[in-house]
PDB file of C-alpha atoms in Angstrom:
ATOM      1  CA  GLY Q  70       0.000   0.000   0.000  1.00  0.00           C
ATOM      2  CA  GLY Q  71       0.848   3.633  -0.225  1.00  0.00           C
ATOM      3  CA  GLU Q  72      -0.644   6.967   0.639  1.00  0.00           C
ATOM      4  CA  VAL Q  73      -4.265   7.479  -0.376  1.00  0.00           C
ATOM      5  CA  ILE Q  74      -5.746  10.979  -0.276  1.00  0.00           C
ATOM      6  CA  MET Q  75      -9.415  10.958   0.701  1.00  0.00           C
ATOM      7  CA  ALA Q  76     -11.605  14.059   0.704  1.00  0.00           C
ATOM      8  CA  ALA Q  77     -14.812  14.448   2.656  1.00  0.00           C
ATOM      9  CA  ASP Q  78     -17.340  16.195   0.398  1.00  0.00           C
ATOM     10  CA  GLY Q  79     -16.538  19.932   0.377  1.00  0.00           C
ATOM     11  CA  ALA Q  80     -12.864  19.336   1.201  1.00  0.00           C
ATOM     12  CA  THR Q  81     -12.572  18.261  -2.444  1.00  0.00           C
ATOM     13  CA  THR Q  82     -12.745  21.927  -3.417  1.00  0.00           C
ATOM     14  CA  GLY Q  83     -10.021  22.801  -0.906  1.00  0.00           C
ATOM     15  CA  LEU Q  84      -7.718  20.155  -2.357  1.00  0.00           C
ATOM     16  CA  LEU Q  85      -8.379  21.367  -5.904  1.00  0.00           C
ATOM     17  CA  GLU Q  86      -7.605  24.946  -4.821  1.00  0.00           C
ATOM     18  CA  HIS Q  87      -4.190  23.646  -3.707  1.00  0.00           C
ATOM     19  CA  GLY Q  88      -3.529  21.775  -6.943  1.00  0.00           C
ATOM     20  CA  MET Q  89      -4.341  18.337  -5.540  1.00  0.00           C
ATOM     21  CA  THR Q  90      -6.831  15.752  -6.777  1.00  0.00           C
ATOM     22  CA  PRO Q  91      -8.041  13.239  -4.183  1.00  0.00           C
ATOM     23  CA  ASP Q  92      -7.866   9.505  -4.822  1.00  0.00           C
ATOM     24  CA  VAL Q  93     -11.215   9.002  -3.076  1.00  0.00           C
ATOM     25  CA  ILE Q  94     -14.105  11.359  -2.273  1.00  0.00           C
ATOM     26  CA  VAL Q  95     -16.710  10.484   0.370  1.00  0.00           C
ATOM     27  CA  THR Q  96     -19.882  12.510  -0.167  1.00  0.00           C
ATOM     28  CA  ASP Q  97     -23.613  12.666   0.424  1.00  0.00           C
ATOM     29  CA  LEU Q  98     -23.847  15.182  -2.427  1.00  0.00           C
ATOM     30  CA  ASP Q  99     -24.529  18.320  -0.383  1.00  0.00           C
ATOM     31  CA  GLY Q 100     -21.253  20.034  -1.310  1.00  0.00           C
ATOM     32  CA  PRO Q 101     -19.766  21.289  -4.592  1.00  0.00           C
ATOM     33  CA  VAL Q 102     -20.776  18.263  -6.656  1.00  0.00           C
ATOM     34  CA  GLU Q 103     -19.410  19.734  -9.896  1.00  0.00           C
ATOM     35  CA  ASP Q 104     -15.881  19.518  -8.440  1.00  0.00           C
ATOM     36  CA  GLN Q 105     -16.522  15.917  -7.420  1.00  0.00           C
ATOM     37  CA  ILE Q 106     -17.759  15.023 -10.911  1.00  0.00           C
ATOM     38  CA  ALA Q 107     -14.655  16.629 -12.441  1.00  0.00           C
ATOM     39  CA  CYS Q 108     -12.364  14.600 -10.159  1.00  0.00           C
ATOM     40  CA  ASN Q 109     -14.332  11.436 -10.889  1.00  0.00           C
ATOM     41  CA  GLY Q 110     -13.764  12.022 -14.597  1.00  0.00           C
ATOM     42  CA  ARG Q 111     -10.021  11.979 -13.851  1.00  0.00           C
ATOM     43  CA  GLY Q 112     -10.251   8.635 -12.037  1.00  0.00           C
ATOM     44  CA  THR Q 113     -11.107   9.606  -8.466  1.00  0.00           C
ATOM     45  CA  ILE Q 114     -13.287   6.969  -6.807  1.00  0.00           C
ATOM     46  CA  VAL Q 115     -16.414   8.622  -5.419  1.00  0.00           C
ATOM     47  CA  VAL Q 116     -18.129   6.980  -2.462  1.00  0.00           C
ATOM     48  CA  VAL Q 117     -21.708   8.270  -2.554  1.00  0.00           C
ATOM     49  CA  HIS Q 118     -23.713   7.968   0.643  1.00  0.00           C
ATOM     50  CA  ALA Q 119     -27.474   7.467   0.330  1.00  0.00           C
ATOM     51  CA  HIS Q 120     -29.834   8.537   3.111  1.00  0.00           C
ATOM     52  CA  GLY Q 121     -33.426   9.664   3.419  1.00  0.00           C
ATOM     53  CA  ASP Q 122     -32.623  13.357   3.003  1.00  0.00           C
ATOM     54  CA  ASN Q 123     -30.664  13.159  -0.258  1.00  0.00           C
ATOM     55  CA  ILE Q 124     -32.814  11.054  -2.592  1.00  0.00           C
ATOM     56  CA  ASP Q 125     -33.377  14.019  -4.938  1.00  0.00           C
ATOM     57  CA  ALA Q 126     -29.629  14.764  -5.011  1.00  0.00           C
ATOM     58  CA  LEU Q 127     -28.890  11.099  -5.774  1.00  0.00           C
ATOM     59  CA  ARG Q 128     -31.315  11.136  -8.696  1.00  0.00           C
ATOM     60  CA  ARG Q 129     -29.947  14.433  -9.985  1.00  0.00           C
ATOM     61  CA  TRP Q 130     -26.205  13.861  -9.631  1.00  0.00           C
ATOM     62  CA  VAL Q 131     -25.322  10.151  -9.673  1.00  0.00           C
ATOM     63  CA  PRO Q 132     -26.042   9.701 -13.421  1.00  0.00           C
ATOM     64  CA  LEU Q 133     -23.579  12.541 -14.170  1.00  0.00           C
ATOM     65  CA  PHE Q 134     -20.541  10.836 -12.609  1.00  0.00           C
ATOM     66  CA  PRO Q 135     -18.438   9.407 -15.468  1.00  0.00           C
ATOM     67  CA  GLY Q 136     -16.034   7.329 -13.371  1.00  0.00           C
ATOM     68  CA  PRO Q 137     -15.905   4.768 -10.559  1.00  0.00           C
ATOM     69  CA  LEU Q 138     -18.594   4.953  -7.863  1.00  0.00           C
ATOM     70  CA  LEU Q 139     -19.275   3.038  -4.657  1.00  0.00           C
ATOM     71  CA  GLY Q 140     -22.605   3.448  -2.897  1.00  0.00           C
ATOM     72  CA  THR Q 141     -22.950   3.421   0.889  1.00  0.00           C
ATOM     73  CA  THR Q 142     -25.783   3.531   3.384  1.00  0.00           C
ATOM     74  CA  GLN Q 143     -26.048   3.772   7.175  1.00  0.00           C
ATOM     75  CA  VAL Q 144     -28.666   1.036   7.413  1.00  0.00           C
ATOM     76  CA  GLU Q 145     -28.560  -2.656   6.491  1.00  0.00           C
ATOM     77  CA  PRO Q 146     -26.999  -2.581   3.024  1.00  0.00           C
ATOM     78  CA  VAL Q 147     -28.625  -4.128  -0.036  1.00  0.00           C
ATOM     79  CA  ASP Q 148     -26.243  -5.045  -2.885  1.00  0.00           C
ATOM     80  CA  PRO Q 149     -24.423  -3.188  -4.296  1.00  0.00           C
ATOM     81  CA  LEU Q 150     -24.488  -0.718  -1.358  1.00  0.00           C
ATOM     82  CA  ARG Q 151     -22.071  -1.056   1.554  1.00  0.00           C
ATOM     83  CA  ASN Q 152     -22.079   0.167   5.154  1.00  0.00           C
ATOM     84  CA  PHE Q 153     -18.609   0.942   6.531  1.00  0.00           C
ATOM     85  CA  GLY Q 154     -19.965   2.944   9.460  1.00  0.00           C
ATOM     86  CA  GLY Q 155     -19.841   6.650  10.074  1.00  0.00           C
ATOM     87  CA  PHE Q 156     -22.294   9.499  10.369  1.00  0.00           C
ATOM     88  CA  THR Q 157     -20.779  12.537   8.641  1.00  0.00           C
ATOM     89  CA  ASP Q 158     -18.767  12.478   5.417  1.00  0.00           C
ATOM     90  CA  GLY Q 159     -15.566  13.032   7.408  1.00  0.00           C
ATOM     91  CA  ASP Q 160     -15.939  10.219   9.904  1.00  0.00           C
ATOM     92  CA  ARG Q 161     -17.367   7.987   7.173  1.00  0.00           C
ATOM     93  CA  ALA Q 162     -14.104   8.519   5.252  1.00  0.00           C
ATOM     94  CA  VAL Q 163     -12.131   7.524   8.363  1.00  0.00           C
ATOM     95  CA  MET Q 164     -14.228   4.380   8.858  1.00  0.00           C
ATOM     96  CA  LEU Q 165     -13.822   3.476   5.166  1.00  0.00           C
ATOM     97  CA  ALA Q 166     -10.037   3.846   5.393  1.00  0.00           C
ATOM     98  CA  ASP Q 167     -10.048   1.790   8.584  1.00  0.00           C
ATOM     99  CA  ALA Q 168     -12.227  -0.949   7.054  1.00  0.00           C
ATOM    100  CA  LEU Q 169      -9.886  -1.132   4.065  1.00  0.00           C
ATOM    101  CA  GLY Q 170      -6.911  -1.732   6.343  1.00  0.00           C
ATOM    102  CA  ALA Q 171      -5.207   1.660   6.634  1.00  0.00           C
ATOM    103  CA  SER Q 172      -2.165   1.394   8.896  1.00  0.00           C
ATOM    104  CA  GLU Q 173      -2.435   5.079   9.848  1.00  0.00           C
ATOM    105  CA  ILE Q 174      -5.007   7.801   9.223  1.00  0.00           C
ATOM    106  CA  LEU Q 175      -3.898  11.435   9.014  1.00  0.00           C
ATOM    107  CA  LEU Q 176      -6.615  14.085   9.224  1.00  0.00           C
ATOM    108  CA  HIS Q 177      -5.915  17.490   7.728  1.00  0.00           C
ATOM    109  CA  GLY Q 178      -8.198  20.403   8.563  1.00  0.00           C
ATOM    110  CA  PHE Q 179     -10.600  18.417  10.745  1.00  0.00           C
ATOM    111  CA  ASP Q 180     -11.847  20.626  13.588  1.00  0.00           C
ATOM    112  CA  PHE Q 181     -14.594  19.468  15.950  1.00  0.00           C
ATOM    113  CA  SER Q 182     -15.005  22.915  17.529  1.00  0.00           C
ATOM    114  CA  ARG Q 183     -16.598  24.592  14.506  1.00  0.00           C
ATOM    115  CA  PRO Q 184     -17.808  23.843  10.986  1.00  0.00           C
ATOM    116  CA  GLY Q 185     -14.958  24.190   8.513  1.00  0.00           C
ATOM    117  CA  ARG Q 186     -14.665  26.469   5.500  1.00  0.00           C
ATOM    118  CA  TYR Q 187     -15.728  23.679   3.150  1.00  0.00           C
ATOM    119  CA  SER Q 188     -18.411  22.208   5.409  1.00  0.00           C
ATOM    120  CA  PHE Q 189     -21.967  22.726   4.253  1.00  0.00           C
ATOM    121  CA  HIS Q 190     -24.733  23.045   6.835  1.00  0.00           C
ATOM    122  CA  ARG Q 191     -28.084  24.706   7.251  1.00  0.00           C
ATOM    123  CA  ASP Q 192     -28.274  24.723  11.054  1.00  0.00           C
ATOM    124  CA  ARG Q 193     -25.140  25.414  13.115  1.00  0.00           C
ATOM    125  CA  ALA Q 194     -26.469  23.681  16.256  1.00  0.00           C
ATOM    126  CA  VAL Q 195     -27.254  20.520  14.294  1.00  0.00           C
ATOM    127  CA  LYS Q 196     -23.820  20.646  12.628  1.00  0.00           C
ATOM    128  CA  MET Q 197     -22.094  20.985  16.010  1.00  0.00           C
ATOM    129  CA  ALA Q 198     -23.980  17.931  17.319  1.00  0.00           C
ATOM    130  CA  LYS Q 199     -22.936  16.011  14.201  1.00  0.00           C
ATOM    131  CA  LEU Q 200     -19.301  16.996  14.771  1.00  0.00           C
ATOM    132  CA  GLN Q 201     -19.463  15.565  18.294  1.00  0.00           C
ATOM    133  CA  TRP Q 202     -20.785  12.290  16.880  1.00  0.00           C
ATOM    134  CA  ALA Q 203     -17.988  12.380  14.304  1.00  0.00           C
ATOM    135  CA  ARG Q 204     -15.429  12.738  17.119  1.00  0.00           C
ATOM    136  CA  ARG Q 205     -16.837   9.672  18.888  1.00  0.00           C
ATOM    137  CA  ILE Q 206     -16.951   7.608  15.709  1.00  0.00           C
ATOM    138  CA  ILE Q 207     -13.393   8.506  14.695  1.00  0.00           C
ATOM    139  CA  GLY Q 208     -12.323   7.386  18.164  1.00  0.00           C
ATOM    140  CA  MET Q 209     -13.559   3.878  17.263  1.00  0.00           C
ATOM    141  CA  ALA Q 210     -11.091   3.453  14.392  1.00  0.00           C
ATOM    142  CA  ARG Q 211      -8.640   0.588  14.867  1.00  0.00           C
ATOM    143  CA  ALA Q 212      -5.864   2.398  12.985  1.00  0.00           C
ATOM    144  CA  PRO Q 213      -4.081   5.236  14.779  1.00  0.00           C
ATOM    145  CA  VAL Q 214      -5.560   8.617  13.858  1.00  0.00           C
ATOM    146  CA  THR Q 215      -3.346  11.712  13.838  1.00  0.00           C
ATOM    147  CA  TYR Q 216      -4.772  15.229  13.645  1.00  0.00           C
ATOM    148  CA  LEU Q 217      -2.565  17.548  11.599  1.00  0.00           C
ATOM    149  CA  ASP Q 218      -2.580  21.386  11.713  1.00  0.00           C
ATOM    150  CA  GLY Q 219      -2.384  21.355  15.501  1.00  0.00           C
ATOM    151  CA  LEU Q 220      -6.081  20.518  15.651  1.00  0.00           C
ATOM    152  CA  SER Q 221      -7.094  17.838  18.095  1.00  0.00           C
ATOM    153  CA  PRO Q 222     -10.139  15.814  19.075  1.00  0.00           C
ATOM    154  CA  LEU Q 223     -10.606  17.856  22.269  1.00  0.00           C
TER     155      LEU Q 223
END
């Protein structure tokens, strides 16, 4: 194995702004989907999460992805969907990496104290509660998780 760069939804745009294309994008399609489609056309694997609140987005966007896709769900999966665990795109990416046998997981720009620049949310209180769930879920990873940028899970 080697290094795999995974982006959680809106972080895709941040990577592109820095001249980087992720190897994998984990998304529920509430971020800048056009950037995700562009990356997918260049070979990025897109892991699309289906849930009750994004059925319209799934119908609108999934047919436009030209490259490799993997579908996930947070309930009992029906083929070809998979459930690797996770609640937000960020912690779902960590659980995916962990399930695939990552020896170490490095998180860049992951801050549980506030929604990030590339994080999309309608209700700040709901987003903050989701970030606390993300912190708990990331803590369940078997692989060691390191927070870069001086940010920590506290």
